Amino acid sequence: MSAEVHEFQVEARQLLQLMIHSIYSNKDVFLRELISNASDALDKLRLEALRNDALGVDVSDLHIALEADAQARTLTVRDNGVGMSRDEVVALIGTIASSGTAKLLKELKDTKDADAAAGLIGQFGVGFYSAFMVADEVTVVTRRSGESQGTRWTSRGEGTYSVESVGKAPQGTAVTLHLKPVDAENQMHDYTDGWKLREIVKRYSDFITWPIRMPATVTTSADTDSGADGESIESAAAALETVNSMKALWARSREEVTEEEYHELYKHLAHDWLDPLETIRLQAEGTFEYQALLFIPSHAPHDLFTRDHRRGLQLYVKRVHIMDDCEELLPPYLRFVKGVVDSQDLSLNVSREILQQDRQIQMIHRRLTKKVLATIKDLMTSTPDRYATVWREFGPALKEGLLGDDGNRDTLLGLCSFASTREADEPTTLAQYVERMKDGQEEIYYLTGDSREAVENSPHMEAFRAKGIEVLLLTDPVDEIWVTMVPAFDGKQLRSVAKGTVDLEAGGQDPQTDSDRESRQKEYTDLLAWMTGVLTEDVKEVRLSTRLTVSPACLVSDTHDITPALENMYRAMGQDVPHTKRILELNPGHALVDSLNKAHTERGDDAGAGLSGIAELLYGMALIAEGGALKDPARFAKLMADHLAV
């Protein structure tokens, strides 16, 4: 069959051009990616052979081979794994089926750090394309296990590729790179050099569980014909040697493994260029045996909070790779944790449906979760700077656990840190907050919002600021939800300063007599009743405020009502949530409110005097002050202009 020529998908073509024409300080990453792909192919074949006896393939000598030809300037990475069919070649190599490709392109263009840029290559499942960093042309010859015909794929990375069927092809995949010239200035090494290849394998792929083989040079000595000067004649004999240790790091004792080896395993699993922040080892023995090697990254991936984020650990059974991204091993709020779990007791034929119900998997899930949380707690006490990194990068995800993980909620609450009004740059834990509570204070105060600046400048904070009462500033979207599900910490109720009534005069703090309050309430009774009627479409009540010291008015929710932000969040998720009216609080000490009360006392409900317009303005100003959206901005602007002109 003649070769068919296809065009690359648009984004694949853009990515190829970036890789070909950009200069990276370390191009060695291409070999790591190709070996990783080959290892995955071997894992898949081993698993298929175990599940399907009729497959009829030989799995007795699964391996990866590196074949370099210095004269032809080629390097071939060959495996005898599962291989690909013709359709799979077109689907997997001709296009990039990753929703994050556009994000990758932008990051590759924007990054200023060449090493970091190279590290992005593996993050989106497009490691194969890294071959074009070092090759002018790439040829792939592959045959899927169980099929008789192979496929050849060829491309120079210039927008098109050809695909043709080949009658004779060994099972597996061979990727041949026609290498670019050596260019030391641009870090283009000689990738036909055996020593260079060994160095890369040792650095990046020593932990691969399959043997990586390449020719070894064996030298023998013999006397020369004259034999006078004792010189030797060296002859090279071709032989193969395995250049990786093939030892699963999680199965070796900690004393046998260096931190560098752990870090390289993490980089392979996470496709990350940076070292992990923390390594966690776990080994269970007895009636149920398993080993786990987990890593807490030093930074959050770009898609941690997107629907397409792939989470989960790699699952092995007796060193046989079962699946990537096994979500059942850790809860969703620990989705940033990477690693491997190797069980001695699970079936090789497990499926995701079986895993969801498997008692042993549930035990592993509980144990790993507690171990990760305990590790973060240890970081909090032993190395606060590393804990600060964990919380800065993954805090919003960890707080998701407060929503559904009842068994670990107290532990999570102890791990949480929050911005507060006490320090601009130093977050605080709930335990630290409780220790600093003022005499007579019985509640932990907080306020949610879009940003620290918006929350700190909220009218709801005025009385708390005036009296020096610390308030937690919660600005992550998840904060709107978890605070409704966590009633208390250490016996202290959590209380929003924007909900219900706030009486900071209680408990001996600047007491005001009951008679003074009653007198003020009586003085404003008519105004409050009238404004409630005027604004009845927007508010459920108008009342005097004890939380305002500067602003004329603010909007608050009833104690058990949902906040507007949460209301909007539910609507964005497609839930039909009825609109909840709020309460408008007035500051009787503000000149505008005092003048409005006097005018209403003198004139009553006189529309001609514009009192209704002032009431609407007060409501609109309160809405704007908290970052809300006006229902009718044009009317508000007209009212403002009319009253300013008076």
XYZ file of C-alpha atoms in Angstrom:
646
model
C 0.000 0.000 0.000
C 1.364 3.440 -0.949
C 2.070 6.029 1.707
C -0.714 8.439 2.626
C 0.222 12.022 3.469
C -1.721 13.778 6.246
C -1.551 17.216 7.787
C -0.972 17.659 11.482
C -3.738 19.066 13.635
C -3.285 22.864 13.855
C -2.219 22.904 17.489
C 0.099 19.945 16.946
C 1.771 21.850 14.107
C 2.203 24.939 16.296
C 3.671 22.807 19.066
C 6.101 21.129 16.704
C 7.349 24.460 15.404
C 7.901 25.708 18.942
C 9.881 22.604 19.849
C 11.950 22.638 16.665
C 12.848 26.319 16.665
C 13.081 27.045 20.396
C 16.372 26.591 22.205
C 16.254 24.619 25.468
C 19.196 24.379 27.815
C 18.664 20.639 28.307
C 17.452 18.639 25.327
C 18.174 15.302 27.035
C 14.525 15.213 28.125
C 13.549 13.704 24.751
C 15.117 10.329 25.636
C 13.392 10.220 29.003
C 10.038 10.719 27.264
C 10.633 8.099 24.573
C 11.799 5.524 27.136
C 8.777 6.323 29.297
C 6.474 5.708 26.314
C 8.246 2.413 25.592
C 7.903 1.353 29.215
C 4.172 2.084 29.099
C 3.860 -0.085 25.968
C 5.578 -2.990 27.749
C 3.318 -2.581 30.792
C 0.250 -2.695 28.561
C 1.375 -5.820 26.724
C 2.170 -7.639 29.971
C -1.279 -6.801 31.305
C -3.034 -7.791 28.070
C -1.205 -11.120 28.048
C -2.286 -11.819 31.624
C -5.900 -11.005 30.870
C -6.124 -12.650 27.466
C -4.591 -16.118 27.123
C -5.574 -16.233 23.460
C -3.376 -13.264 22.568
C -0.501 -15.621 21.854
C 2.429 -13.250 22.402
C 5.803 -13.977 23.943
C 6.332 -11.899 27.082
C 9.372 -13.777 28.353
C 11.858 -11.114 27.267
C 10.149 -7.750 27.269
C 12.720 -4.962 26.997
C 13.718 -1.605 25.558
C 16.684 -1.310 23.206
C 18.729 1.746 22.248
C 20.461 1.450 18.880
C 22.795 4.244 17.747
C 24.489 4.563 14.356
C 27.184 7.243 14.413
C 27.774 7.141 10.652
C 24.107 7.419 9.683
C 23.459 9.863 12.576
C 20.441 7.896 13.812
C 19.173 6.793 17.195
C 16.454 4.168 17.548
C 14.422 3.540 20.687
C 12.867 0.103 20.262
C 10.467 -1.902 22.412
C 8.650 -5.211 21.954
C 5.545 -3.975 23.723
C 1.909 -3.692 22.736
C 2.547 -1.642 19.578
C -0.030 0.379 17.629
C -2.455 -0.303 14.832
C -2.632 2.000 11.814
C -5.664 3.821 13.224
C -3.943 4.253 16.571
C -0.875 5.722 14.890
C -2.984 8.401 13.196
C -5.030 9.085 16.329
C -2.155 9.151 18.810
C 0.633 10.778 16.797
C -1.145 12.824 14.136
C -3.193 14.796 16.659
C -2.820 15.973 20.219
C -5.913 14.902 22.102
C -5.146 17.043 25.127
C -7.513 19.829 26.136
C -4.530 21.554 27.716
C -2.591 21.978 24.468
C -3.482 25.641 24.044
C -2.371 26.261 27.615
C 0.896 24.439 26.909
C 1.532 26.555 23.822
C 0.995 29.747 25.787
C 3.260 28.633 28.633
C 6.003 27.566 26.217
C 5.815 30.991 24.562
C 5.647 32.987 27.779
C 8.161 31.180 29.987
C 11.496 32.894 30.561
C 13.156 29.873 32.159
C 14.518 27.447 29.569
C 14.721 24.539 32.016
C 11.136 25.117 33.097
C 10.081 25.301 29.455
C 11.636 21.926 28.739
C 9.845 20.553 31.792
C 6.507 21.579 30.320
C 6.958 19.107 27.476
C 5.893 16.074 29.444
C 3.061 17.726 31.353
C 0.486 17.410 28.592
C 1.085 13.868 27.374
C 2.944 15.004 24.266
C 6.387 13.663 25.155
C 6.788 11.984 21.753
C 7.020 15.376 20.069
C 10.120 16.240 22.081
C 12.017 14.033 19.605
C 11.856 16.887 17.092
C 14.060 18.988 19.364
C 17.008 16.805 18.346
C 15.903 15.218 15.076
C 15.361 16.501 11.536
C 13.163 13.513 10.772
C 11.409 10.900 12.889
C 10.299 7.474 11.679
C 8.052 5.142 13.659
C 7.630 1.487 12.692
C 5.089 -0.342 14.799
C 2.939 -3.471 14.865
C 0.211 -4.095 17.369
C 0.231 -7.379 19.258
C -2.180 -9.837 17.674
C -2.015 -8.184 14.224
C 0.002 -9.350 11.221
C 0.595 -6.039 9.470
C 2.697 -3.145 10.676
C 2.633 0.615 10.080
C 5.356 3.134 9.216
C 4.898 6.787 10.230
C 7.364 9.435 8.998
C 7.572 13.186 9.463
C 10.077 16.031 9.327
C 7.875 18.065 11.673
C 7.030 20.559 8.956
C 3.253 20.283 8.967
C 2.681 16.880 7.361
C 3.351 13.229 8.051
C 3.082 10.063 5.971
C 1.577 6.731 6.969
C 2.016 3.444 5.125
C 1.481 -0.227 5.855
C 4.480 -2.569 6.033
C 4.270 -6.306 5.570
C 7.027 -7.344 7.931
C 7.511 -5.559 11.201
C 8.491 -6.888 14.609
C 5.927 -6.646 17.371
C 6.197 -3.379 19.274
C 7.409 0.056 18.293
C 10.695 1.417 16.966
C 11.176 5.192 16.964
C 14.132 6.215 14.774
C 15.505 9.738 15.056
C 17.560 11.179 12.204
C 19.621 13.416 14.428
C 20.551 17.036 13.872
C 24.256 17.943 13.718
C 26.104 18.245 17.007
C 26.031 21.850 18.214
C 27.769 22.340 21.546
C 26.855 26.021 21.691
C 23.146 25.172 21.620
C 23.501 22.137 23.889
C 22.886 19.714 21.010
C 24.901 16.724 22.199
C 26.005 13.727 20.203
C 23.176 11.328 20.925
C 24.937 8.493 19.119
C 27.613 8.535 21.827
C 27.141 5.463 24.040
C 28.482 7.221 27.111
C 26.039 10.100 26.653
C 23.121 7.700 26.279
C 24.157 5.803 29.416
C 24.389 9.055 31.329
C 20.846 10.071 30.343
C 19.397 6.636 31.137
C 21.103 6.567 34.532
C 19.870 10.038 35.369
C 16.267 9.739 34.237
C 15.292 6.113 33.670
C 17.293 3.946 36.041
C 14.101 3.029 37.944
C 12.233 1.740 34.864
C 11.238 -1.826 35.729
C 12.037 -3.142 32.219
C 15.619 -3.704 31.041
C 17.043 -0.970 28.833
C 19.700 -2.540 26.639
C 22.338 -1.139 24.337
C 25.540 -2.419 22.764
C 28.559 -2.645 25.001
C 32.136 -2.411 23.777
C 34.289 -5.288 25.008
C 38.051 -4.879 24.562
C 40.588 -7.699 24.397
C 44.376 -7.448 24.352
C 46.866 -9.282 22.175
C 50.548 -8.858 21.466
C 51.513 -7.136 18.293
C 53.486 -9.012 15.648
C 56.757 -7.517 16.815
C 55.871 -7.728 20.509
C 58.839 -5.541 21.239
C 57.188 -2.564 22.803
C 54.429 -4.399 24.614
C 51.691 -2.473 22.820
C 48.258 -4.106 22.582
C 45.810 -4.398 19.778
C 42.179 -3.670 20.823
C 39.316 -5.394 19.087
C 35.690 -4.487 19.651
C 33.187 -7.243 20.070
C 29.516 -6.490 19.943
C 27.557 -7.393 23.054
C 24.437 -6.123 24.808
C 24.274 -4.821 28.336
C 21.447 -3.636 30.547
C 22.140 -0.043 31.523
C 19.424 0.510 34.150
C 19.098 -1.088 37.579
C 15.375 -2.012 37.103
C 14.851 -1.832 40.864
C 11.486 -0.475 41.930
C 12.413 2.269 44.366
C 9.361 1.643 46.527
C 10.540 -1.939 47.096
C 14.006 -0.929 48.302
C 14.900 0.213 51.798
C 15.377 3.922 52.325
C 19.071 3.420 53.001
C 19.552 1.969 49.507
C 17.966 4.903 47.675
C 19.302 8.422 47.343
C 17.149 11.536 47.358
C 18.160 12.119 43.752
C 16.708 8.736 42.764
C 13.440 9.542 44.542
C 13.328 12.895 42.799
C 13.866 11.379 39.367
C 11.058 8.880 39.977
C 8.772 11.752 40.933
C 9.689 13.668 37.781
C 8.887 10.596 35.715
C 5.506 10.113 37.396
C 4.453 13.760 37.482
C 6.165 14.968 34.303
C 7.569 17.748 36.449
C 10.909 19.452 36.081
C 11.242 20.494 39.724
C 12.058 18.303 42.721
C 9.169 17.276 45.002
C 8.698 19.091 48.276
C 8.344 15.921 50.347
C 8.714 12.158 49.879
C 6.418 9.789 51.815
C 7.128 6.080 52.224
C 4.585 3.598 53.544
C 4.762 -0.177 53.915
C 2.009 -2.391 55.281
C 2.726 -5.987 56.221
C 0.657 -8.815 57.637
C -2.642 -10.093 56.295
C -2.734 -7.339 53.692
C 0.559 -6.199 52.182
C 1.279 -3.186 50.051
C 3.968 -0.581 49.526
C 3.475 3.071 48.698
C 5.832 5.810 47.641
C 4.135 9.214 47.518
C 5.315 12.711 46.680
C 4.031 16.157 47.589
C 4.973 18.475 44.694
C 6.633 21.826 45.268
C 4.128 23.642 43.073
C 0.565 23.202 41.852
C 0.006 22.037 38.262
C -1.693 24.523 35.981
C -4.892 22.454 35.745
C -5.322 21.480 39.421
C -8.738 23.132 39.598
C -10.031 22.216 36.142
C -12.453 19.459 35.274
C -9.918 17.807 32.955
C -7.241 17.421 35.637
C -6.032 13.829 35.787
C -5.606 12.680 39.355
C -4.727 9.479 41.132
C -1.743 7.238 41.809
C -0.148 4.531 39.728
C -1.377 1.117 40.835
C 0.809 -1.985 40.610
C 0.038 -5.538 41.657
C 3.143 -7.602 42.397
C 5.238 -5.194 40.274
C 2.803 -5.484 37.354
C 1.504 -2.115 36.226
C -2.307 -2.135 36.447
C -3.373 1.436 35.773
C -2.369 5.057 35.857
C -4.432 7.676 37.651
C -6.132 5.289 40.082
C -8.522 7.765 41.698
C -9.755 5.360 44.363
C -6.483 5.461 46.321
C -6.776 9.060 47.552
C -9.661 11.516 48.018
C -10.153 14.277 45.432
C -8.828 16.991 47.749
C -5.419 15.235 47.752
C -5.334 15.059 43.940
C -2.039 16.945 43.882
C -0.211 13.997 45.498
C 1.717 11.803 43.033
C 3.141 8.351 43.573
C 2.943 4.577 43.315
C 1.068 1.901 45.253
C 2.142 -1.731 44.813
C -0.181 -4.357 46.326
C 0.650 -8.005 46.875
C -2.950 -9.160 47.293
C -5.122 -7.514 44.651
C -6.217 -9.348 41.534
C -4.468 -8.548 38.272
C -7.870 -8.264 36.622
C -9.175 -5.444 38.750
C -11.304 -2.806 37.069
C -12.301 0.659 38.208
C -15.759 -0.653 39.100
C -14.251 -3.388 41.272
C -11.847 -0.934 42.889
C -14.717 1.287 44.041
C -16.115 -1.601 46.095
C -12.894 -3.355 47.102
C -12.392 -3.453 50.866
C -8.605 -3.554 50.575
C -8.561 -0.493 48.328
C -10.730 1.316 50.857
C -8.241 0.399 53.591
C -5.361 1.716 51.499
C -7.356 4.885 50.811
C -7.879 5.556 54.527
C -4.271 4.767 55.446
C -2.729 6.871 52.684
C -5.017 9.809 53.445
C -4.086 9.814 57.125
C -0.391 9.444 56.253
C -0.422 12.425 53.874
C -2.287 14.615 56.371
C 0.078 13.552 59.167
C 3.048 14.452 56.970
C 1.652 17.926 56.313
C 1.047 18.346 60.041
C 4.661 17.364 60.736
C 5.804 19.968 58.202
C 3.722 22.570 60.031
C 5.606 21.992 63.278
C 9.076 20.986 62.049
C 9.604 23.039 58.879
C 7.102 25.925 58.749
C 8.556 27.272 55.511
C 7.819 24.004 53.703
C 4.351 23.859 55.220
C 3.803 27.419 53.997
C 4.624 26.219 50.467
C 2.140 23.353 50.770
C -0.601 25.692 51.941
C 0.158 28.382 49.371
C 0.044 25.892 46.497
C -2.591 23.410 47.655
C -4.559 25.097 50.449
C -7.730 25.631 48.378
C -7.715 21.941 47.413
C -7.155 20.777 50.999
C -10.092 22.891 52.183
C -12.332 20.906 49.841
C -11.866 18.030 52.297
C -13.844 19.993 54.873
C -16.920 19.517 52.687
C -17.130 15.746 52.675
C -14.399 14.012 54.668
C -16.094 13.919 58.059
C -13.597 11.420 59.458
C -10.629 13.740 58.866
C -12.394 17.097 59.297
C -10.825 17.876 62.683
C -7.373 17.038 61.310
C -7.936 19.249 58.288
C -9.178 22.126 60.450
C -5.961 21.862 62.418
C -3.930 22.062 59.210
C -5.733 25.054 57.726
C -4.172 28.508 57.647
C -6.027 31.709 56.883
C -5.250 35.323 56.218
C -6.476 37.571 59.011
C -6.591 41.198 60.026
C -3.809 40.619 62.561
C -0.926 40.364 60.061
C -0.737 41.428 56.429
C 1.671 38.667 55.376
C 1.429 35.991 58.063
C -1.524 33.559 57.905
C -2.904 32.108 61.113
C -4.269 28.746 62.174
C -7.571 28.408 63.991
C -5.723 27.300 67.128
C -3.603 30.454 67.056
C -6.714 32.576 66.539
C -8.436 31.004 69.547
C -5.368 31.655 71.716
C -5.537 35.372 70.843
C -9.279 35.829 71.350
C -10.203 38.761 73.569
C -11.726 38.240 76.992
C -15.417 37.597 76.616
C -15.173 36.735 72.901
C -16.950 33.454 72.277
C -16.928 33.237 68.487
C -14.405 32.988 65.653
C -15.207 35.822 63.252
C -14.645 35.603 59.515
C -15.647 37.345 56.288
C -15.658 35.869 52.778
C -14.970 37.791 49.588
C -13.167 37.895 46.251
C -9.880 39.370 47.499
C -8.133 40.457 50.666
C -8.415 44.100 49.681
C -12.154 43.835 49.088
C -12.738 42.032 52.382
C -10.584 44.374 54.459
C -12.370 47.425 53.046
C -15.832 45.976 53.565
C -18.202 48.071 55.728
C -18.894 44.930 57.767
C -15.381 45.175 59.201
C -15.663 48.682 60.643
C -16.713 47.897 64.205
C -14.303 44.957 64.420
C -11.453 47.141 63.219
C -12.366 49.898 65.655
C -12.360 47.476 68.600
C -9.264 45.523 67.505
C -11.094 42.222 67.084
C -9.344 39.813 64.731
C -11.296 38.609 61.686
C -10.326 35.802 59.321
C -10.254 36.873 55.657
C -11.493 34.022 53.452
C -11.034 34.652 49.734
C -11.024 31.215 48.066
C -14.266 30.167 46.308
C -14.429 26.988 48.414
C -14.559 29.133 51.579
C -18.120 30.151 50.759
C -19.158 26.504 51.049
C -17.120 24.902 53.816
C -17.947 27.583 56.402
C -21.589 26.525 56.121
C -20.635 22.926 56.985
C -18.180 23.494 59.839
C -20.093 24.888 62.813
C -17.255 25.213 65.309
C -13.607 24.675 66.172
C -12.394 23.835 69.677
C -15.834 24.664 71.046
C -15.882 28.111 69.417
C -18.591 28.869 66.867
C -17.556 30.200 63.443
C -19.444 33.404 62.750
C -19.641 35.557 59.614
C -19.426 39.286 60.347
C -21.799 39.787 57.397
C -24.585 37.618 58.821
C -27.161 38.081 61.541
C -26.861 40.715 64.227
C -23.508 41.682 65.686
C -23.323 43.061 69.212
C -19.742 43.896 70.131
C -20.870 45.838 73.177
C -21.607 42.630 75.073
C -19.165 40.972 77.414
C -17.947 44.192 79.034
C -16.540 45.801 75.858
C -17.490 49.516 75.947
C -20.993 48.847 77.368
C -23.965 50.928 76.334
C -27.035 51.074 78.531
C -30.224 49.399 77.442
C -32.047 52.696 77.786
C -29.742 54.350 75.217
C -30.353 51.590 72.721
C -34.069 51.655 73.241
C -34.090 55.436 72.838
C -32.180 55.259 69.539
C -34.418 52.469 68.255
C -37.560 54.456 69.123
C -36.163 57.545 67.395
C -35.699 55.645 64.113
C -38.748 53.357 64.237
C -40.802 55.290 61.696
C -37.908 55.698 59.251
C -37.039 51.988 59.390
C -40.645 50.938 58.777
C -41.005 53.393 55.883
C -37.736 52.332 54.205
C -38.684 48.666 54.550
C -41.806 49.458 52.554
C -39.967 51.525 49.934
C -37.304 48.853 49.359
C -39.578 45.845 49.814
C -38.606 44.368 46.407
C -34.936 44.237 47.417
C -34.741 43.807 51.205
C -36.661 41.929 53.840
C -35.970 44.466 56.593
C -34.258 47.759 57.340
C -32.725 48.069 60.826
C -30.107 49.949 62.792
C -26.563 48.615 62.753
C -24.063 47.972 65.536
C -21.288 46.976 63.102
C -20.917 50.274 61.194
C -18.757 53.169 62.361
C -17.963 55.038 59.108
C -20.228 53.876 56.275
C -23.879 54.950 56.146
C -25.276 51.489 55.355
C -24.456 47.850 54.637
C -26.279 44.716 53.555
C -26.263 41.590 55.733
C -27.777 38.137 55.426
C -29.903 36.445 58.020
C -28.006 33.956 60.158
C -29.120 30.877 58.238
C -29.471 32.404 54.748
C -26.955 31.705 51.992
C -24.708 34.533 50.864
C -25.098 36.164 47.425
C -21.753 34.694 46.354
C -22.909 31.178 47.229
C -26.216 31.849 45.521
C -24.395 32.826 42.331
C -22.117 29.799 42.626
C -25.072 27.421 42.761
C -26.667 29.102 39.745
C -23.397 28.778 37.802
C -23.555 25.037 38.499
C -27.049 24.904 36.985
C -29.018 24.768 40.233
C -32.218 26.794 40.449
C -31.765 28.751 43.685
C -34.454 31.275 44.667
C -33.273 34.816 45.308
C -32.845 35.544 49.013
C -33.672 39.032 50.225
C -31.200 40.550 52.639
C -31.276 43.072 55.459
C -30.241 46.709 55.050
C -28.523 48.085 58.149
C -28.210 51.817 58.734
C -25.566 53.639 60.721
C -27.453 56.084 62.993
C -24.214 57.952 63.621
C -23.742 58.874 59.960
C -24.771 62.374 58.864
C -26.661 61.112 55.807
C -28.780 58.691 57.831
C -29.375 61.277 60.551
C -30.475 63.880 57.967
C -32.779 61.374 56.263
C -34.408 60.537 59.591
C -34.977 64.214 60.394
C -36.386 64.879 56.932
C -38.740 61.913 57.189
C -39.868 63.020 60.656
C -40.639 66.490 59.318
C -42.177 65.606 55.955
C -43.299 62.005 56.195
C -43.397 59.907 53.040
C -43.132 62.870 50.687
C -42.108 61.650 47.256
C -41.729 65.191 46.098
C -38.980 65.734 48.620
C -36.982 62.878 47.023
C -36.761 60.817 50.190
C -37.565 57.591 48.323
C -34.669 58.321 45.983
C -32.310 58.754 48.921
C -33.488 55.415 50.310
C -32.675 53.768 46.964
C -29.278 55.481 46.921
C -28.465 54.129 50.382
C -29.337 50.631 49.244
C -27.297 51.006 46.039
C -24.247 52.354 47.899
C -24.399 49.440 50.328
C -24.542 47.008 47.396
C -21.594 48.644 45.608
C -19.523 48.793 48.810
C -19.540 44.994 49.085
C -18.781 44.468 45.400
C -22.333 43.620 44.341
C -23.966 44.455 41.011
C -26.729 47.026 40.728
C -29.993 45.809 39.238
C -30.502 49.094 37.340
C -27.218 51.044 37.086
C -28.790 53.720 34.849
C -31.452 54.547 37.441
C -28.851 54.676 40.204
C -26.697 57.073 38.157
C -29.691 59.334 37.476
C -30.675 59.400 41.147
C -27.111 60.234 42.094
C -26.909 63.033 39.527
C -30.269 64.499 40.581
C -29.343 64.640 44.268
C -25.843 65.978 43.658
C -27.360 68.794 41.637
C -29.536 69.942 44.547
